[in-house]
Amino acid sequence: MIGAGIVGCSLADELTARGWRDVTVLEQGPLAAPGGSTSHAPGLVFRTSPSRALTQYARYTVEKFSSLRHAGQACFLPVGGLEVATTEARRLDLHRKAGLAASWGVEGELVDPARCAELFPMLDPDTVLGGFHTPGDGLARATAACLAQIERASRRGARFLDRHTVTGVEREGGRVTGVVTDRGTFPADHVVSAAGFWGPVVGAMAGVDVPLLPLAHQYAKTAPLSGLEGVGADGVEAVRPILRHQDHDLYYREHLDPTGNGPGRIGIGTYAHRPLPVDPYTILPYDQAPKMPSSLPFTADDFAPSWTETGRLLPTLADSQVEEGFNGVFSFTPDGMPLLGESSAVRGFWLAEAVWVTHSAGAARAVAELMTDGRTTVDSHECDPHRFEKAQRSPAYVRERGERSFVEVYDVIHPLQPPGTGRPLRTSPFYPRQQELGAHFLESGGWERPHWYEANAPLVEELGLRLPERDSWSARHWSPIAAAEARLTREKVALYDMTPLRRLEVTGPGSLAFLQRMTSNNLKKRPGSVTYTLLLDENGGIRSDLTAARLAPDRWQLGANSPADLEWLVRHAPDDVQIRDITSGTCCIGVWGPLARELVQPLTPADFSHEAFGYFKARETYVGHIPVTALRVSYVGELGWELYTEADVGLRLWDTLWEAGQRLGVIAAGRSAFNSLRLEKGYRAWAADMTTEHTPEEAGVGFAVRSAKGDFVGRDALAARGAPARKLVCLTLDDPAAVVMGSEPVHVDGVVAGYVTSASYGYSVGRGVAYAWVPAAAAEPGTPVAVEYFGEKVAATVAAEPLFDPEMARIRR
């Protein structure tokens, strides 16, 4: 393992706890304070995050560090956390955060300004509108936690070698074989880069791209303050909550005199300054750094606005001054999430990078589980190192988006909010026509994705649509035009850009046997068949879901989800199977609606009648001049086809369909309508509704499991499971005007018992629709529940699914 910071030490402890004994940790600096981000980290642990994974990692970090002691002192101080609002937008965001905390199992309470001042007496209550208090949050004493875990892992057999500078990673046959240092070479079957902001340097040694940007972040301490004397005895560094003033990108913590005899100080961290990127190749080695490698000179001018704002929020500091400060280097990725997992480029080379102290023990546990068990307790797809597309890994993109991640650390981010930089990056061949139609683009996976089209705005009045008024949060990145597009999809025909759907081509004589082994459904069908199936892990958890079209005896087209699907399949493929990602060279239009056949049939020589081209069938033919692979599948619950072709003729395919569809009233429709329609039909979205933490039966996709077909990954684990303790259910909101967004807590019998996964307004059913995880006992249709939305309990009912066309008559005609 490379790096003895908080992640490397935590990982060594986790691995040795799981029985691995031959573990060597190499560190260029001294073990007590090796000079990376851990050495200067202020140690704040606020657990609640929009990311469920990060919240669970932080919860485990608190749990683990609370059990550790070093030199007789605690490694975690449960002083609590307090976030304050000085704007109405932030006040509402704290209500939303309270809901997230409840969903993810974190205790918290919304408090008024007076209570804020009680919790943090320096605070002027007249400057704030309220706060969110989380009593279980606190301060991780990172260096002490490192040393405690070093001692524990060493007793189990691990070696920690300081003053070893890594100079190379040896490889042979696509696998790591060892690590070269200035003090010798160490053979290894597995190498973990836990090097922090040096991650890109270590990755380059192994021939592995690490999309990570080191950035400097300012931290300062005040002069000693009267009123902070005598409360830090027995090594306690703080007794009051850690404070976040996110409206001005600031946080605060105490630094009390550990002897309890002298005055303490306040530490101030700020993200309010300009991004300060750092080239990891220019960071000085430990012995050459004036203080430590991660601590760069303080730039006072950058800090000045934060100091002024601090005096307003904490008036008692107005007469103080900044006595010391530094610009501390730490890591950002393009999406702000860690990099956890094995490289696909070099087997045995693992990443445990871009992890903050807040999530350190949880992230380390995840990597240890992957290394020993091949799966994680907490679904980690958001942290998968393969999640970035090739187009998202250029140095320019990583820098631009990394800087943006820094700027947005404390921003109020809407779940649909697209990045403000680096766009457009990936566009489908239909992009020019979409622009002409006034598409409102959001972004996912680097793709520009239309969510609605301004060209359809007149339809709202023409159709007489009367929609409930939305609150300011749910109205963001939404338009009533989506309702018109959903209506026209149900009544006429619409074109949907499905190009971002990942497409894999699987060929070779062993392809059927391979896919039978890797997926849950029975794919032993004739060419021309399409099958919905699942990728499971060895424990029966859902890694992904696929649409598998058998185009020839030894040729398949898979509709997949993420780059991780490709990596997983390639890793397990035998020599007689070839797998290729064809997404970038192809495109897709979904033609859906009751008039879809009237649109497509005159354009093709093939028979598109229901008798000749049934549901879940595929064929290769032509539409106009364009060769297409047509799949009769529908994610919106209406008659139609997904039409795939090569990217170079994609625009011609769009124009052909558009021109022919004018007589039928064809429209282009976006993702907003799409999401509403798919929820009305009960169609799950992997990563949103189901992950590796869920089994097919729990998630309501047990129909895609055919255990009788023979052995496949996850089959034995599913057979050994008992009845589900929880289920994914459909909820309808009792008030037709109510809307929720996703991730809200669900109350059953007055107690938080689950959370919302996906949600939208169901334009066809006339009320809000949400999918949620609840206890199995509450999964019976008709069960009353409540969804907490910005602190309000919204009454809802578990509904039988699907809500729309349960007989599937519309899709099979």
PDB file of N, CA, C and O in Angstrom, residues 712-775:
ATOM      1  N   PHE A 712     -25.465 -19.396 -12.625  1.00  0.00           N
ATOM      2  CA  PHE A 712     -25.097 -18.040 -13.036  1.00  0.00           C
ATOM      3  C   PHE A 712     -24.660 -17.282 -11.796  1.00  0.00           C
ATOM      4  O   PHE A 712     -24.926 -17.690 -10.654  1.00  0.00           O
ATOM      5  N   VAL A 713     -23.972 -16.190 -11.981  1.00  0.00           N
ATOM      6  CA  VAL A 713     -23.443 -15.411 -10.870  1.00  0.00           C
ATOM      7  C   VAL A 713     -24.589 -14.940  -9.977  1.00  0.00           C
ATOM      8  O   VAL A 713     -25.532 -14.305 -10.442  1.00  0.00           O
ATOM      9  N   GLY A 714     -24.501 -15.258  -8.698  1.00  0.00           N
ATOM     10  CA  GLY A 714     -25.509 -14.848  -7.732  1.00  0.00           C
ATOM     11  C   GLY A 714     -26.617 -15.846  -7.498  1.00  0.00           C
ATOM     12  O   GLY A 714     -27.421 -15.681  -6.574  1.00  0.00           O
ATOM     13  N   ARG A 715     -26.687 -16.910  -8.298  1.00  0.00           N
ATOM     14  CA  ARG A 715     -27.808 -17.865  -8.203  1.00  0.00           C
ATOM     15  C   ARG A 715     -27.867 -18.532  -6.834  1.00  0.00           C
ATOM     16  O   ARG A 715     -28.931 -18.587  -6.202  1.00  0.00           O
ATOM     17  N   ASP A 716     -26.758 -19.050  -6.356  1.00  0.00           N
ATOM     18  CA  ASP A 716     -26.754 -19.756  -5.074  1.00  0.00           C
ATOM     19  C   ASP A 716     -27.097 -18.820  -3.921  1.00  0.00           C
ATOM     20  O   ASP A 716     -27.802 -19.205  -2.985  1.00  0.00           O
ATOM     21  N   ALA A 717     -26.604 -17.602  -3.989  1.00  0.00           N
ATOM     22  CA  ALA A 717     -26.887 -16.646  -2.917  1.00  0.00           C
ATOM     23  C   ALA A 717     -28.374 -16.325  -2.862  1.00  0.00           C
ATOM     24  O   ALA A 717     -28.957 -16.217  -1.770  1.00  0.00           O
ATOM     25  N   LEU A 718     -29.006 -16.180  -4.025  1.00  0.00           N
ATOM     26  CA  LEU A 718     -30.442 -15.911  -4.040  1.00  0.00           C
ATOM     27  C   LEU A 718     -31.226 -17.080  -3.461  1.00  0.00           C
ATOM     28  O   LEU A 718     -32.199 -16.883  -2.722  1.00  0.00           O
ATOM     29  N   ALA A 719     -30.797 -18.284  -3.792  1.00  0.00           N
ATOM     30  CA  ALA A 719     -31.498 -19.474  -3.313  1.00  0.00           C
ATOM     31  C   ALA A 719     -31.428 -19.596  -1.795  1.00  0.00           C
ATOM     32  O   ALA A 719     -32.330 -20.155  -1.158  1.00  0.00           O
ATOM     33  N   ALA A 720     -30.349 -19.065  -1.204  1.00  0.00           N
ATOM     34  CA  ALA A 720     -30.160 -19.192   0.239  1.00  0.00           C
ATOM     35  C   ALA A 720     -30.874 -18.103   1.039  1.00  0.00           C
ATOM     36  O   ALA A 720     -30.946 -18.178   2.263  1.00  0.00           O
ATOM     37  N   ARG A 721     -31.391 -17.099   0.360  1.00  0.00           N
ATOM     38  CA  ARG A 721     -32.037 -15.996   1.068  1.00  0.00           C
ATOM     39  C   ARG A 721     -33.451 -16.348   1.482  1.00  0.00           C
ATOM     40  O   ARG A 721     -34.148 -17.108   0.827  1.00  0.00           O
ATOM     41  N   GLY A 722     -33.873 -15.753   2.580  1.00  0.00           N
ATOM     42  CA  GLY A 722     -35.247 -15.918   3.034  1.00  0.00           C
ATOM     43  C   GLY A 722     -36.146 -14.861   2.430  1.00  0.00           C
ATOM     44  O   GLY A 722     -35.807 -14.198   1.444  1.00  0.00           O
ATOM     45  N   ALA A 723     -37.294 -14.684   3.039  1.00  0.00           N
ATOM     46  CA  ALA A 723     -38.248 -13.683   2.556  1.00  0.00           C
ATOM     47  C   ALA A 723     -37.668 -12.282   2.729  1.00  0.00           C
ATOM     48  O   ALA A 723     -36.971 -12.004   3.711  1.00  0.00           O
ATOM     49  N   PRO A 724     -37.920 -11.384   1.783  1.00  0.00           N
ATOM     50  CA  PRO A 724     -37.365 -10.029   1.883  1.00  0.00           C
ATOM     51  C   PRO A 724     -37.875  -9.294   3.119  1.00  0.00           C
ATOM     52  O   PRO A 724     -39.054  -9.401   3.483  1.00  0.00           O
ATOM     53  N   ALA A 725     -36.961  -8.526   3.733  1.00  0.00           N
ATOM     54  CA  ALA A 725     -37.355  -7.705   4.873  1.00  0.00           C
ATOM     55  C   ALA A 725     -37.792  -6.315   4.427  1.00  0.00           C
ATOM     56  O   ALA A 725     -38.377  -5.565   5.200  1.00  0.00           O
ATOM     57  N   ARG A 726     -37.512  -5.970   3.173  1.00  0.00           N
ATOM     58  CA  ARG A 726     -37.865  -4.655   2.638  1.00  0.00           C
ATOM     59  C   ARG A 726     -38.245  -4.827   1.178  1.00  0.00           C
ATOM     60  O   ARG A 726     -37.884  -5.825   0.545  1.00  0.00           O
ATOM     61  N   LYS A 727     -38.951  -3.859   0.652  1.00  0.00           N
ATOM     62  CA  LYS A 727     -39.353  -3.930  -0.747  1.00  0.00           C
ATOM     63  C   LYS A 727     -39.396  -2.529  -1.354  1.00  0.00           C
ATOM     64  O   LYS A 727     -39.632  -1.542  -0.649  1.00  0.00           O
ATOM     65  N   LEU A 728     -39.181  -2.488  -2.664  1.00  0.00           N
ATOM     66  CA  LEU A 728     -39.356  -1.251  -3.424  1.00  0.00           C
ATOM     67  C   LEU A 728     -40.813  -1.177  -3.844  1.00  0.00           C
ATOM     68  O   LEU A 728     -41.320  -2.089  -4.503  1.00  0.00           O
ATOM     69  N   VAL A 729     -41.488  -0.101  -3.459  1.00  0.00           N
ATOM     70  CA  VAL A 729     -42.914   0.004  -3.726  1.00  0.00           C
ATOM     71  C   VAL A 729     -43.222   1.302  -4.442  1.00  0.00           C
ATOM     72  O   VAL A 729     -42.444   2.268  -4.409  1.00  0.00           O
ATOM     73  N   CYS A 730     -44.372   1.319  -5.071  1.00  0.00           N
ATOM     74  CA  CYS A 730     -44.888   2.526  -5.710  1.00  0.00           C
ATOM     75  C   CYS A 730     -45.771   3.267  -4.717  1.00  0.00           C
ATOM     76  O   CYS A 730     -46.632   2.669  -4.062  1.00  0.00           O
ATOM     77  N   LEU A 731     -45.529   4.573  -4.607  1.00  0.00           N
ATOM     78  CA  LEU A 731     -46.364   5.430  -3.773  1.00  0.00           C
ATOM     79  C   LEU A 731     -47.066   6.443  -4.663  1.00  0.00           C
ATOM     80  O   LEU A 731     -46.464   6.977  -5.602  1.00  0.00           O
ATOM     81  N   THR A 732     -48.313   6.721  -4.341  1.00  0.00           N
ATOM     82  CA  THR A 732     -48.993   7.860  -4.954  1.00  0.00           C
ATOM     83  C   THR A 732     -49.287   8.861  -3.841  1.00  0.00           C
ATOM     84  O   THR A 732     -49.688   8.481  -2.735  1.00  0.00           O
ATOM     85  N   LEU A 733     -49.070  10.133  -4.133  1.00  0.00           N
ATOM     86  CA  LEU A 733     -49.303  11.177  -3.149  1.00  0.00           C
ATOM     87  C   LEU A 733     -50.787  11.485  -3.102  1.00  0.00           C
ATOM     88  O   LEU A 733     -51.432  11.678  -4.140  1.00  0.00           O
ATOM     89  N   ASP A 734     -51.341  11.524  -1.902  1.00  0.00           N
ATOM     90  CA  ASP A 734     -52.787  11.677  -1.758  1.00  0.00           C
ATOM     91  C   ASP A 734     -53.274  13.015  -2.286  1.00  0.00           C
ATOM     92  O   ASP A 734     -54.367  13.110  -2.874  1.00  0.00           O
ATOM     93  N   ASP A 735     -52.507  14.065  -2.080  1.00  0.00           N
ATOM     94  CA  ASP A 735     -52.871  15.388  -2.582  1.00  0.00           C
ATOM     95  C   ASP A 735     -52.449  15.484  -4.043  1.00  0.00           C
ATOM     96  O   ASP A 735     -51.256  15.413  -4.356  1.00  0.00           O
ATOM     97  N   PRO A 736     -53.390  15.657  -4.970  1.00  0.00           N
ATOM     98  CA  PRO A 736     -53.019  15.707  -6.392  1.00  0.00           C
ATOM     99  C   PRO A 736     -52.073  16.849  -6.741  1.00  0.00           C
ATOM    100  O   PRO A 736     -51.459  16.826  -7.811  1.00  0.00           O
ATOM    101  N   ALA A 737     -51.935  17.826  -5.861  1.00  0.00           N
ATOM    102  CA  ALA A 737     -51.048  18.955  -6.143  1.00  0.00           C
ATOM    103  C   ALA A 737     -49.635  18.745  -5.599  1.00  0.00           C
ATOM    104  O   ALA A 737     -48.745  19.544  -5.867  1.00  0.00           O
ATOM    105  N   ALA A 738     -49.411  17.673  -4.837  1.00  0.00           N
ATOM    106  CA  ALA A 738     -48.125  17.473  -4.173  1.00  0.00           C
ATOM    107  C   ALA A 738     -47.102  16.856  -5.119  1.00  0.00           C
ATOM    108  O   ALA A 738     -47.436  16.048  -5.994  1.00  0.00           O
ATOM    109  N   VAL A 739     -45.840  17.251  -4.929  1.00  0.00           N
ATOM    110  CA  VAL A 739     -44.726  16.712  -5.701  1.00  0.00           C
ATOM    111  C   VAL A 739     -43.551  16.506  -4.756  1.00  0.00           C
ATOM    112  O   VAL A 739     -43.305  17.336  -3.875  1.00  0.00           O
ATOM    113  N   VAL A 740     -42.835  15.408  -4.908  1.00  0.00           N
ATOM    114  CA  VAL A 740     -41.569  15.225  -4.202  1.00  0.00           C
ATOM    115  C   VAL A 740     -40.495  14.936  -5.244  1.00  0.00           C
ATOM    116  O   VAL A 740     -40.789  14.701  -6.423  1.00  0.00           O
ATOM    117  N   MET A 741     -39.226  14.959  -4.819  1.00  0.00           N
ATOM    118  CA  MET A 741     -38.129  14.928  -5.784  1.00  0.00           C
ATOM    119  C   MET A 741     -37.273  13.665  -5.738  1.00  0.00           C
ATOM    120  O   MET A 741     -36.639  13.299  -6.710  1.00  0.00           O
ATOM    121  N   GLY A 742     -37.191  13.001  -4.568  1.00  0.00           N
ATOM    122  CA  GLY A 742     -36.312  11.858  -4.407  1.00  0.00           C
ATOM    123  C   GLY A 742     -35.402  12.034  -3.206  1.00  0.00           C
ATOM    124  O   GLY A 742     -34.997  13.149  -2.871  1.00  0.00           O
ATOM    125  N   SER A 743     -35.100  10.934  -2.517  1.00  0.00           N
ATOM    126  CA  SER A 743     -34.251  10.864  -1.324  1.00  0.00           C
ATOM    127  C   SER A 743     -34.962  11.332  -0.063  1.00  0.00           C
ATOM    128  O   SER A 743     -34.339  11.384   1.007  1.00  0.00           O
ATOM    129  N   GLU A 744     -36.245  11.650  -0.125  1.00  0.00           N
ATOM    130  CA  GLU A 744     -36.962  12.062   1.075  1.00  0.00           C
ATOM    131  C   GLU A 744     -37.238  10.857   1.974  1.00  0.00           C
ATOM    132  O   GLU A 744     -37.422   9.734   1.503  1.00  0.00           O
ATOM    133  N   PRO A 745     -37.307  11.091   3.302  1.00  0.00           N
ATOM    134  CA  PRO A 745     -37.654   9.992   4.206  1.00  0.00           C
ATOM    135  C   PRO A 745     -39.123   9.613   4.099  1.00  0.00           C
ATOM    136  O   PRO A 745     -39.984  10.465   3.847  1.00  0.00           O
ATOM    137  N   VAL A 746     -39.396   8.342   4.290  1.00  0.00           N
ATOM    138  CA  VAL A 746     -40.763   7.829   4.277  1.00  0.00           C
ATOM    139  C   VAL A 746     -41.111   7.372   5.690  1.00  0.00           C
ATOM    140  O   VAL A 746     -40.389   6.579   6.295  1.00  0.00           O
ATOM    141  N   HIS A 747     -42.219   7.892   6.208  1.00  0.00           N
ATOM    142  CA  HIS A 747     -42.681   7.549   7.550  1.00  0.00           C
ATOM    143  C   HIS A 747     -43.763   6.480   7.460  1.00  0.00           C
ATOM    144  O   HIS A 747     -44.714   6.595   6.684  1.00  0.00           O
ATOM    145  N   VAL A 748     -43.600   5.449   8.255  1.00  0.00           N
ATOM    146  CA  VAL A 748     -44.605   4.397   8.387  1.00  0.00           C
ATOM    147  C   VAL A 748     -45.006   4.345   9.855  1.00  0.00           C
ATOM    148  O   VAL A 748     -44.137   4.194  10.732  1.00  0.00           O
ATOM    149  N   ASP A 749     -46.282   4.510  10.144  1.00  0.00           N
ATOM    150  CA  ASP A 749     -46.776   4.555  11.522  1.00  0.00           C
ATOM    151  C   ASP A 749     -46.030   5.610  12.338  1.00  0.00           C
ATOM    152  O   ASP A 749     -45.691   5.403  13.517  1.00  0.00           O
ATOM    153  N   GLY A 750     -45.734   6.748  11.691  1.00  0.00           N
ATOM    154  CA  GLY A 750     -45.132   7.866  12.390  1.00  0.00           C
ATOM    155  C   GLY A 750     -43.631   7.789  12.581  1.00  0.00           C
ATOM    156  O   GLY A 750     -43.034   8.688  13.179  1.00  0.00           O
ATOM    157  N   VAL A 751     -42.991   6.742  12.055  1.00  0.00           N
ATOM    158  CA  VAL A 751     -41.547   6.552  12.237  1.00  0.00           C
ATOM    159  C   VAL A 751     -40.877   6.461  10.868  1.00  0.00           C
ATOM    160  O   VAL A 751     -41.418   5.824   9.951  1.00  0.00           O
ATOM    161  N   VAL A 752     -39.696   7.087  10.738  1.00  0.00           N
ATOM    162  CA  VAL A 752     -38.967   6.977   9.476  1.00  0.00           C
ATOM    163  C   VAL A 752     -38.571   5.524   9.266  1.00  0.00           C
ATOM    164  O   VAL A 752     -37.871   4.924  10.098  1.00  0.00           O
ATOM    165  N   ALA A 753     -39.012   4.958   8.152  1.00  0.00           N
ATOM    166  CA  ALA A 753     -38.777   3.536   7.910  1.00  0.00           C
ATOM    167  C   ALA A 753     -38.220   3.258   6.522  1.00  0.00           C
ATOM    168  O   ALA A 753     -37.975   2.107   6.171  1.00  0.00           O
ATOM    169  N   GLY A 754     -38.042   4.302   5.694  1.00  0.00           N
ATOM    170  CA  GLY A 754     -37.534   4.096   4.348  1.00  0.00           C
ATOM    171  C   GLY A 754     -37.249   5.418   3.692  1.00  0.00           C
ATOM    172  O   GLY A 754     -37.240   6.468   4.346  1.00  0.00           O
ATOM    173  N   TYR A 755     -37.021   5.375   2.403  1.00  0.00           N
ATOM    174  CA  TYR A 755     -36.706   6.603   1.672  1.00  0.00           C
ATOM    175  C   TYR A 755     -37.124   6.474   0.216  1.00  0.00           C
ATOM    176  O   TYR A 755     -37.232   5.371  -0.329  1.00  0.00           O
ATOM    177  N   VAL A 756     -37.359   7.638  -0.395  1.00  0.00           N
ATOM    178  CA  VAL A 756     -37.772   7.703  -1.800  1.00  0.00           C
ATOM    179  C   VAL A 756     -36.545   7.525  -2.693  1.00  0.00           C
ATOM    180  O   VAL A 756     -35.469   8.043  -2.403  1.00  0.00           O
ATOM    181  N   THR A 757     -36.716   6.810  -3.775  1.00  0.00           N
ATOM    182  CA  THR A 757     -35.641   6.629  -4.758  1.00  0.00           C
ATOM    183  C   THR A 757     -35.870   7.555  -5.954  1.00  0.00           C
ATOM    184  O   THR A 757     -35.125   8.496  -6.168  1.00  0.00           O
ATOM    185  N   SER A 758     -36.924   7.310  -6.727  1.00  0.00           N
ATOM    186  CA  SER A 758     -37.269   8.143  -7.880  1.00  0.00           C
ATOM    187  C   SER A 758     -38.646   8.749  -7.671  1.00  0.00           C
ATOM    188  O   SER A 758     -39.512   8.142  -7.029  1.00  0.00           O
ATOM    189  N   ALA A 759     -38.842   9.938  -8.243  1.00  0.00           N
ATOM    190  CA  ALA A 759     -40.146  10.582  -8.110  1.00  0.00           C
ATOM    191  C   ALA A 759     -40.392  11.511  -9.285  1.00  0.00           C
ATOM    192  O   ALA A 759     -39.455  12.029  -9.891  1.00  0.00           O
ATOM    193  N   SER A 760     -41.653  11.714  -9.585  1.00  0.00           N
ATOM    194  CA  SER A 760     -42.058  12.649 -10.624  1.00  0.00           C
ATOM    195  C   SER A 760     -43.552  12.875 -10.482  1.00  0.00           C
ATOM    196  O   SER A 760     -44.220  12.198  -9.683  1.00  0.00           O
ATOM    197  N   TYR A 761     -44.065  13.820 -11.242  1.00  0.00           N
ATOM    198  CA  TYR A 761     -45.514  13.953 -11.326  1.00  0.00           C
ATOM    199  C   TYR A 761     -46.002  13.028 -12.425  1.00  0.00           C
ATOM    200  O   TYR A 761     -45.438  13.005 -13.530  1.00  0.00           O
ATOM    201  N   GLY A 762     -47.033  12.245 -12.122  1.00  0.00           N
ATOM    202  CA  GLY A 762     -47.603  11.350 -13.124  1.00  0.00           C
ATOM    203  C   GLY A 762     -48.675  12.078 -13.908  1.00  0.00           C
ATOM    204  O   GLY A 762     -49.813  12.212 -13.439  1.00  0.00           O
ATOM    205  N   TYR A 763     -48.331  12.557 -15.094  1.00  0.00           N
ATOM    206  CA  TYR A 763     -49.272  13.374 -15.860  1.00  0.00           C
ATOM    207  C   TYR A 763     -50.469  12.573 -16.355  1.00  0.00           C
ATOM    208  O   TYR A 763     -51.557  13.116 -16.515  1.00  0.00           O
ATOM    209  N   SER A 764     -50.274  11.281 -16.553  1.00  0.00           N
ATOM    210  CA  SER A 764     -51.386  10.450 -17.020  1.00  0.00           C
ATOM    211  C   SER A 764     -52.317  10.053 -15.885  1.00  0.00           C
ATOM    212  O   SER A 764     -53.517   9.839 -16.110  1.00  0.00           O
ATOM    213  N   VAL A 765     -51.782   9.936 -14.675  1.00  0.00           N
ATOM    214  CA  VAL A 765     -52.603   9.504 -13.538  1.00  0.00           C
ATOM    215  C   VAL A 765     -53.031  10.684 -12.666  1.00  0.00           C
ATOM    216  O   VAL A 765     -53.831  10.524 -11.744  1.00  0.00           O
ATOM    217  N   GLY A 766     -52.481  11.864 -12.936  1.00  0.00           N
ATOM    218  CA  GLY A 766     -52.931  13.069 -12.272  1.00  0.00           C
ATOM    219  C   GLY A 766     -52.519  13.240 -10.830  1.00  0.00           C
ATOM    220  O   GLY A 766     -53.242  13.867 -10.049  1.00  0.00           O
ATOM    221  N   ARG A 767     -51.341  12.722 -10.472  1.00  0.00           N
ATOM    222  CA  ARG A 767     -50.834  12.943  -9.115  1.00  0.00           C
ATOM    223  C   ARG A 767     -49.353  12.574  -9.046  1.00  0.00           C
ATOM    224  O   ARG A 767     -48.818  11.945  -9.968  1.00  0.00           O
ATOM    225  N   GLY A 768     -48.717  12.984  -7.964  1.00  0.00           N
ATOM    226  CA  GLY A 768     -47.315  12.674  -7.788  1.00  0.00           C
ATOM    227  C   GLY A 768     -47.089  11.184  -7.587  1.00  0.00           C
ATOM    228  O   GLY A 768     -47.878  10.506  -6.914  1.00  0.00           O
ATOM    229  N   VAL A 769     -46.014  10.687  -8.178  1.00  0.00           N
ATOM    230  CA  VAL A 769     -45.658   9.272  -8.093  1.00  0.00           C
ATOM    231  C   VAL A 769     -44.242   9.176  -7.547  1.00  0.00           C
ATOM    232  O   VAL A 769     -43.351   9.943  -7.945  1.00  0.00           O
ATOM    233  N   ALA A 770     -44.036   8.263  -6.627  1.00  0.00           N
ATOM    234  CA  ALA A 770     -42.692   8.051  -6.078  1.00  0.00           C
ATOM    235  C   ALA A 770     -42.471   6.564  -5.869  1.00  0.00           C
ATOM    236  O   ALA A 770     -43.414   5.817  -5.562  1.00  0.00           O
ATOM    237  N   TYR A 771     -41.246   6.142  -6.046  1.00  0.00           N
ATOM    238  CA  TYR A 771     -40.850   4.794  -5.654  1.00  0.00           C
ATOM    239  C   TYR A 771     -39.999   4.910  -4.401  1.00  0.00           C
ATOM    240  O   TYR A 771     -39.217   5.867  -4.250  1.00  0.00           O
ATOM    241  N   ALA A 772     -40.170   3.946  -3.499  1.00  0.00           N
ATOM    242  CA  ALA A 772     -39.501   4.053  -2.205  1.00  0.00           C
ATOM    243  C   ALA A 772     -39.220   2.672  -1.636  1.00  0.00           C
ATOM    244  O   ALA A 772     -39.953   1.706  -1.900  1.00  0.00           O
ATOM    245  N   TRP A 773     -38.162   2.622  -0.843  1.00  0.00           N
ATOM    246  CA  TRP A 773     -37.853   1.414  -0.074  1.00  0.00           C
ATOM    247  C   TRP A 773     -38.552   1.508   1.277  1.00  0.00           C
ATOM    248  O   TRP A 773     -38.407   2.508   1.995  1.00  0.00           O
ATOM    249  N   VAL A 774     -39.335   0.478   1.598  1.00  0.00           N
ATOM    250  CA  VAL A 774     -40.051   0.430   2.880  1.00  0.00           C
ATOM    251  C   VAL A 774     -39.949  -0.992   3.428  1.00  0.00           C
ATOM    252  O   VAL A 774     -39.627  -1.942   2.703  1.00  0.00           O
ATOM    253  N   PRO A 775     -40.231  -1.177   4.722  1.00  0.00           N
ATOM    254  CA  PRO A 775     -40.269  -2.544   5.266  1.00  0.00           C
ATOM    255  C   PRO A 775     -41.296  -3.391   4.533  1.00  0.00           C
ATOM    256  O   PRO A 775     -42.339  -2.890   4.089  1.00  0.00           O
TER     257      PRO A 775
END
